[in-house]
Amino acid sequence: MLQQILTDMFISPELLAELSEEQKQVLFIKMREEQVRRWKDREARLEKEDATLKKPKKASVKSVQWLAGMDSDVWVWVMGDHPADQSYEQICDDIIAQRAARQAQREAEELRVKKEAELVKRFSSVLMDSELQSWKEEVARQEVARQEVARQEVARQEVARQEVARQEVARQEKREAEERRRAEEEVRRVEQKRKQEIYMDLREVREERDDQHWQDSLRKSKAADLRRRSIAKQTRDDHRRQSVKALERGRVAAVTKAFGGDRPVLPPKPKPRNLTVTSDTLNPKQGLQRTLSTSSREHIIRWFQEEQLPFRAGFQKDQSRIASWFHGIISRQEAEDLLSEGEPGHFLVRVSERILGYVLSYRCKDEFKHFLIDATEGCYMLLGHQIRFTSLAELVEFHKGEPITMSGGEQLLQPCGQRPSGVDYADLFT
C-alpha cells in the first residue's frame, strides 16, 4: 500500500482520514523524500541532455582583465574589512543622528523666529520714542532761534537731555543684545536637548523592532528544528526498538530464513490481485478506480471473504475461534463508542469501512487513536512501521508487550469485545 501511494504520489481522503497523526507524519516524510529523489533524477537527466545538445561557443573578441593585487591574484575588496569602513550599526546611528539634527534645527528655527518677533515687539516703542525726541529737539532749536535770550539755557538743557537719551539708548541696546544672546543660547540648548531626545527615541524604536524580529525568527527556527529532531529521533527509536524485539522473538520471516529455521505453514495463498502499474494507472485524471479505497460495503465483504478469510484473519493465534478484539465493518464513531465504556488501554481491530484494510482503534486517557493496518503483500503491518506479521493475532500479541509509538506509549492492555445485543462481523463470515 505504501509503495503504491509513493508511486502514484496520491492518497485518497478516505485513506487519509483513517491514519493517525504519527502515521500521517511518517507518510508525509516518505512522500517528501520521494519527491526529492524524483527531482534529483530529473535534474541529472536534464543535465545529461544539455551536455549532449550543447553547442560550441563562438570565439569572442572581447576580453576582461581583472586588477591584480600585491600577491598577483585578483584584487578583491570586501566591504567591512577595511579599517575605514563603518559597520551597519554605525551607519544606522549616523542616519538617525542626521534625522535628529534636521528636526532639531527646524524646531530651533521656529523658536528663533518666535523670539525675534517678541524682541521686535518689545523694543519697537523705544525707537518710536527716539524719533519723537528728535522732532522735539528740532522744535526746540527753532524756538531757541526765535528766542535768542534763552538760547544758552535751552542749549544746556538740550545737551543734558541728549546725553540722557544717548545713555538710555545705549542701555536699551545693551539690554537688547543681552536678551538676544540669552535667547540664542536657550534656542541652542533646546535644540541640543531635543536632538538627543529624538536620537534616543529613534534608536530605541529601531532596537526594539530589530530585537523583536530577531527573537521571533530565532524562536520559530528553534521550535521547528526541535520538532524535526524529535520526530526523527522518535522514528529511529521506534524502528530500532521494534526491530530488536522482533528479532529476539523470531517474528521476522527474513531472519528465520537466514538462520535456517523451519518456515511456518501458511494458509492457502489468496487469489492474486492485478497490481500491474501502467501508464493509465499513474494518470489520476483518466478516471481510474483504485483498489485501495472504496466506499462499497459489498466490495469490502468480498475482499475479506476471498483474500483474508483463507489467512484466518480475525481469529485467535491458535485459530480455534474468532478473537475477542476483532470487529466487523464499523465506523470510527462506533469504535469510539465501544471503547468509551472501558478504561485507557482498551483496544479493538476493525475492518475499515472506507479502504481495503484494518484499523487498530485504541483508547488513551483523554482521546482515541486510530492506526491503519496495511494488509497487502500477504502480511500485516502498521502503516509507517517496518515489522511485518503473518497474522493480525501476531501483530496484536506483539504490541501487548511493546507500545505502538514511544511518544504515546500505546500498549494494548485489554481487548474490547462485542455488545450483548449481537456481533458486528456476522456478514463477513456468511
XYZ file of C-alpha atoms in Angstrom:
430
model
C 0.000 0.000 0.000
C 2.791 2.424 0.900
C 4.676 1.635 -2.328
C 1.565 2.280 -4.416
C 0.985 5.618 -2.650
C 4.605 6.650 -3.301
C 4.330 5.528 -6.939
C 1.109 7.495 -7.535
C 2.094 10.376 -5.179
C -1.575 10.480 -4.240
C -3.633 9.402 -1.233
C -7.398 9.465 -1.179
C -9.222 11.480 1.504
C -10.846 8.305 2.857
C -7.468 6.639 3.390
C -6.005 9.800 4.903
C -8.869 10.025 7.387
C -8.044 6.533 8.689
C -4.426 7.453 9.540
C -3.281 8.589 12.967
C -1.154 11.701 13.456
C 2.064 9.664 13.716
C 1.228 7.741 10.531
C 0.399 10.994 8.725
C 3.798 12.427 9.698
C 5.639 9.295 8.533
C 3.683 9.262 5.256
C 4.436 12.958 4.674
C 8.187 12.363 5.205
C 8.186 9.374 2.832
C 6.335 11.331 0.109
C 8.688 14.278 0.525
C 11.734 12.002 0.173
C 10.200 10.506 -2.990
C 9.640 13.994 -4.423
C 13.285 14.942 -3.751
C 14.506 11.707 -5.344
C 12.410 12.268 -8.461
C 13.616 15.864 -8.699
C 17.262 14.803 -8.476
C 16.738 12.151 -11.173
C 15.068 14.712 -13.442
C 17.875 17.258 -12.901
C 20.514 14.630 -13.696
C 18.666 13.628 -16.872
C 18.302 17.259 -17.994
C 21.987 17.943 -17.373
C 22.901 14.898 -19.413
C 20.650 16.036 -22.275
C 22.046 19.576 -22.149
C 25.597 18.204 -22.288
C 24.798 16.272 -25.463
C 22.965 19.185 -27.131
C 25.372 21.911 -26.036
C 26.880 23.782 -28.993
C 30.430 25.112 -29.000
C 30.601 28.799 -28.233
C 31.967 31.216 -30.794
C 35.260 32.862 -30.044
C 34.658 36.336 -28.662
C 36.915 39.254 -29.403
C 36.007 40.899 -26.106
C 38.068 40.250 -23.014
C 38.078 41.273 -19.377
C 41.209 41.963 -17.362
C 40.989 41.936 -13.574
C 43.005 44.229 -11.347
C 45.785 42.228 -9.678
C 46.900 42.752 -6.085
C 50.331 42.540 -4.471
C 50.104 38.744 -4.417
C 49.462 38.660 -8.214
C 45.949 37.410 -7.553
C 42.659 39.124 -8.367
C 42.247 42.176 -6.120
C 39.114 41.841 -4.007
C 37.709 44.350 -1.543
C 35.197 43.053 0.984
C 33.110 45.854 2.477
C 33.564 45.973 6.207
C 37.114 44.566 6.326
C 38.847 47.947 5.781
C 39.569 49.945 8.988
C 37.833 52.999 7.484
C 34.625 51.060 6.697
C 31.738 51.634 9.025
C 29.650 48.857 10.484
C 25.905 48.544 9.980
C 25.231 49.882 13.479
C 27.439 52.945 12.886
C 25.742 53.713 9.576
C 22.315 53.440 11.244
C 23.479 55.705 14.098
C 24.730 58.332 11.610
C 21.423 58.289 9.743
C 19.457 58.635 12.992
C 21.759 61.460 14.154
C 21.263 63.337 10.878
C 17.488 62.976 11.138
C 17.537 64.187 14.730
C 19.776 67.160 13.807
C 17.498 68.240 10.945
C 14.377 68.026 13.085
C 16.026 69.868 15.988
C 17.286 72.557 13.582
C 13.764 73.095 12.242
C 12.370 73.396 15.758
C 15.199 75.808 16.731
C 14.499 77.985 13.681
C 10.826 78.202 14.630
C 11.795 79.153 18.186
C 14.275 81.754 16.887
C 11.584 83.403 14.712
C 9.240 83.499 17.683
C 11.887 85.128 19.924
C 12.727 87.652 17.200
C 9.077 88.681 16.941
C 8.871 89.140 20.708
C 12.035 91.286 20.762
C 10.859 93.471 17.885
C 7.538 93.970 19.546
C 9.213 94.747 22.855
C 11.760 97.355 21.633
C 9.718 98.998 18.861
C 8.325 101.505 21.401
C 11.884 102.636 22.264
C 12.604 103.518 18.626
C 9.348 105.476 18.335
C 10.240 107.476 21.455
C 13.653 108.311 19.960
C 12.092 109.726 16.767
C 9.667 111.779 18.819
C 12.576 113.086 20.831
C 14.418 114.213 17.646
C 11.344 116.102 16.489
C 11.117 117.813 19.824
C 14.791 118.794 19.585
C 14.166 120.344 16.179
C 11.256 122.293 17.562
C 13.408 123.371 20.456
C 16.164 124.573 18.168
C 13.652 126.622 16.221
C 12.341 128.022 19.443
C 15.925 128.923 20.506
C 16.420 130.778 17.223
C 13.315 132.822 17.889
C 14.161 133.299 21.498
C 17.789 134.407 21.456
C 17.664 135.491 25.070
C 17.043 131.977 26.418
C 19.288 130.218 23.917
C 22.151 129.401 26.273
C 19.930 127.906 28.933
C 17.923 125.934 26.465
C 21.132 124.720 24.821
C 22.492 123.412 28.114
C 19.220 121.697 28.845
C 19.143 120.207 25.370
C 22.688 118.842 25.733
C 21.750 117.294 29.033
C 18.623 115.736 27.573
C 20.563 114.351 24.601
C 23.162 112.846 26.908
C 20.445 111.190 28.934
C 18.794 109.981 25.751
C 22.066 108.528 24.427
C 22.712 106.778 27.695
C 19.190 105.390 27.687
C 19.540 104.198 24.098
C 22.903 102.604 24.922
C 21.372 100.833 27.894
C 18.451 99.639 25.787
C 20.788 98.380 23.035
C 22.947 96.597 25.600
C 19.884 95.076 27.206
C 18.574 94.016 23.772
C 21.909 92.412 22.860
C 21.946 90.550 26.195
C 18.380 89.349 25.650
C 19.236 88.187 22.134
C 22.296 86.334 23.414
C 20.261 84.600 26.132
C 17.518 83.750 23.637
C 20.081 82.278 21.218
C 21.664 80.210 23.989
C 18.267 78.940 25.063
C 17.424 78.047 21.471
C 20.718 76.157 21.112
C 20.241 74.375 24.419
C 16.706 73.333 23.462
C 17.977 72.254 20.037
C 20.697 70.049 21.532
C 18.340 68.571 24.105
C 15.659 67.897 21.518
C 18.231 66.412 19.151
C 19.401 63.975 21.831
C 15.816 63.035 22.758
C 14.829 62.379 19.147
C 18.009 60.371 18.580
C 17.373 58.166 21.637
C 13.711 57.654 20.680
C 14.575 56.623 17.127
C 17.362 54.348 18.368
C 15.077 52.644 20.910
C 12.375 52.130 18.281
C 14.868 50.582 15.844
C 16.451 48.364 18.514
C 13.072 47.164 19.768
C 11.921 46.394 16.227
C 15.128 44.591 15.268
C 15.307 42.705 18.578
C 11.676 41.604 18.415
C 12.038 40.425 14.818
C 15.229 38.556 15.642
C 13.718 36.946 18.736
C 10.634 35.811 16.783
C 12.751 34.355 13.972
C 15.068 32.613 16.453
C 12.176 31.178 18.436
C 10.426 29.854 15.320
C 13.661 28.392 13.968
C 14.462 26.656 17.251
C 10.913 25.298 17.561
C 10.949 23.913 14.002
C 14.409 22.391 14.468
C 13.418 20.818 17.788
C 10.245 19.407 16.258
C 12.135 17.863 13.338
C 14.769 16.352 15.630
C 12.095 14.973 17.940
C 10.209 13.326 15.068
C 13.407 11.867 13.593
C 14.640 10.579 16.965
C 11.262 9.073 17.778
C 11.107 7.301 14.399
C 14.635 5.908 14.806
C 13.956 4.735 18.361
C 10.689 3.055 17.333
C 12.312 1.310 14.417
C 15.374 0.202 16.437
C 13.310 -0.958 19.417
C 10.712 -2.817 17.378
C 13.293 -4.387 15.088
C 15.316 -5.701 18.043
C 12.216 -7.074 19.743
C 11.061 -8.729 16.549
C 14.457 -10.331 16.029
C 14.519 -11.620 19.610
C 11.065 -13.171 19.335
C 11.658 -14.614 15.886
C 8.776 -12.801 14.183
C 10.629 -11.540 11.131
C 10.454 -14.011 8.289
C 13.733 -12.882 6.762
C 15.691 -13.604 9.955
C 14.104 -17.011 10.310
C 15.042 -17.881 6.770
C 18.591 -16.595 7.205
C 19.239 -18.872 10.213
C 17.696 -21.889 8.501
C 14.687 -22.176 10.757
C 11.595 -24.108 9.813
C 9.207 -21.888 7.966
C 5.698 -21.944 9.495
C 2.975 -23.482 7.440
C 0.889 -20.672 5.957
C -2.746 -20.878 4.922
C -3.590 -21.196 1.225
C -2.417 -18.221 -0.785
C -5.309 -15.995 -1.865
C -6.085 -15.192 -5.437
C -3.536 -12.668 -6.762
C -4.795 -9.208 -7.457
C -3.849 -7.320 -10.584
C -1.346 -4.738 -9.341
C 0.305 -4.106 -12.716
C 1.320 -0.471 -12.980
C 0.651 1.001 -16.398
C 0.574 4.479 -17.812
C -3.193 4.532 -17.255
C -2.719 3.652 -13.608
C -0.343 6.525 -12.994
C -2.658 9.121 -14.515
C -5.364 10.039 -11.957
C -7.108 12.340 -14.448
C -8.383 9.449 -16.654
C -10.980 8.296 -14.116
C -9.222 5.213 -12.724
C -10.730 3.147 -9.921
C -8.235 2.491 -7.130
C -8.260 -0.877 -5.343
C -7.061 0.605 -2.054
C -10.010 2.882 -1.397
C -13.709 2.238 -1.904
C -16.986 3.119 -0.253
C -18.800 -0.078 -1.288
C -19.595 -2.350 1.653
C -20.160 -5.290 -0.689
C -16.709 -4.788 -2.186
C -15.094 -4.874 1.264
C -17.013 -8.009 2.272
C -15.995 -9.771 -0.974
C -12.355 -8.761 -0.412
C -12.391 -10.118 3.151
C -14.008 -13.432 2.188
C -11.785 -14.040 -0.866
C -8.405 -12.739 0.359
C -8.437 -12.502 4.155
C -10.572 -15.391 5.316
C -8.112 -18.004 3.912
C -5.473 -16.433 6.184
C -7.871 -16.858 9.143
C -7.831 -13.091 9.683
C -9.585 -12.095 12.891
C -9.061 -15.473 14.590
C -7.028 -16.167 17.682
C -3.445 -17.303 17.349
C -4.422 -20.973 17.676
C -7.185 -20.368 15.058
C -9.732 -22.070 17.294
C -12.247 -19.213 17.320
C -12.678 -15.540 16.447
C -10.624 -13.206 18.673
C -12.438 -11.049 21.195
C -10.753 -7.899 19.867
C -11.922 -8.442 16.266
C -14.870 -6.428 14.932
C -16.587 -6.144 11.596
C -17.159 -3.188 9.297
C -17.878 -0.428 11.814
C -17.228 3.298 11.637
C -14.748 5.303 13.652
C -17.545 6.764 15.806
C -18.961 3.322 16.567
C -15.498 2.120 17.594
C -15.046 5.106 19.910
C -18.468 4.458 21.448
C -17.417 0.883 22.239
C -14.049 1.953 23.669
C -15.610 4.716 25.774
C -17.155 2.064 28.015
C -13.705 0.780 29.019
C -10.563 2.111 30.656
C -7.453 3.517 28.972
C -5.608 0.681 27.265
C -8.707 -0.926 25.718
C -8.408 -1.665 22.005
C -10.099 -3.344 19.069
C -9.250 -4.210 15.459
C -11.978 -3.389 12.947
C -12.414 -3.766 9.212
C -12.259 -0.311 7.679
C -15.460 0.925 6.067
C -13.525 3.083 3.578
C -10.465 1.103 2.450
C -9.393 -2.490 1.954
C -7.609 -2.936 5.259
C -7.928 -2.834 9.026
C -7.823 -0.144 11.691
C -6.448 -0.574 15.204
C -8.563 1.662 17.477
C -7.070 2.467 20.884
C -8.345 4.396 23.893
C -5.944 6.802 25.585
C -6.563 8.740 28.767
C -8.052 11.830 27.117
C -8.613 10.777 23.494
C -8.943 7.956 20.985
C -6.295 6.962 18.414
C -6.730 5.010 15.186
C -3.806 3.262 13.432
C -4.150 1.947 9.878
C -3.007 -1.659 9.294
C -1.690 -2.455 5.815
C -2.923 -5.891 4.711
C -1.309 -6.026 1.263
C 1.531 -8.290 0.082
C 0.277 -11.203 2.181
C 1.318 -9.733 5.537
C 0.152 -7.244 8.165
C 1.964 -4.156 9.448
C 1.111 -0.731 10.819
C 1.472 1.929 8.164
C 4.855 3.613 8.611
C 6.383 0.711 10.582
C 8.926 -1.813 9.257
C 7.892 -5.008 11.100
C 5.697 -7.420 9.147
C 3.466 -10.060 10.746
C 1.908 -13.134 9.211
C -1.406 -12.593 11.013
C -3.409 -9.997 12.880
C -3.094 -12.084 16.045
C 0.711 -11.862 15.951
C 0.527 -8.067 15.481
C -1.795 -7.691 18.467
C 0.264 -10.070 20.602
C 3.469 -8.141 19.810
C 2.027 -4.765 20.815
C 0.673 -6.145 24.053
C 4.261 -6.083 25.243
C 5.608 -3.195 23.158
C 3.971 0.247 22.717
C 2.958 1.317 19.230
C 4.861 4.637 19.491
C 7.433 5.821 22.016
C 5.828 9.239 22.397
C 2.305 7.954 23.019
C 3.163 4.712 24.832
C 0.086 2.963 23.377
C 0.248 -0.544 24.844
C -2.588 -2.991 24.141
C -3.859 -3.991 27.593
C -7.474 -5.108 27.335
C -9.467 -6.148 24.233
C -12.856 -4.571 23.650
C -15.420 -7.258 22.887
C -18.833 -7.293 21.220
C -22.026 -5.785 22.562
C -24.510 -8.151 24.240
C -27.071 -7.349 21.543
C -25.095 -9.176 18.861
C -21.861 -9.415 16.922
C -20.958 -6.904 14.209
C -18.917 -9.277 11.989
C -21.667 -11.706 11.039
C -21.860 -10.515 7.418
C -18.137 -11.218 6.948
C -18.406 -14.946 7.667
C -21.754 -15.716 5.932
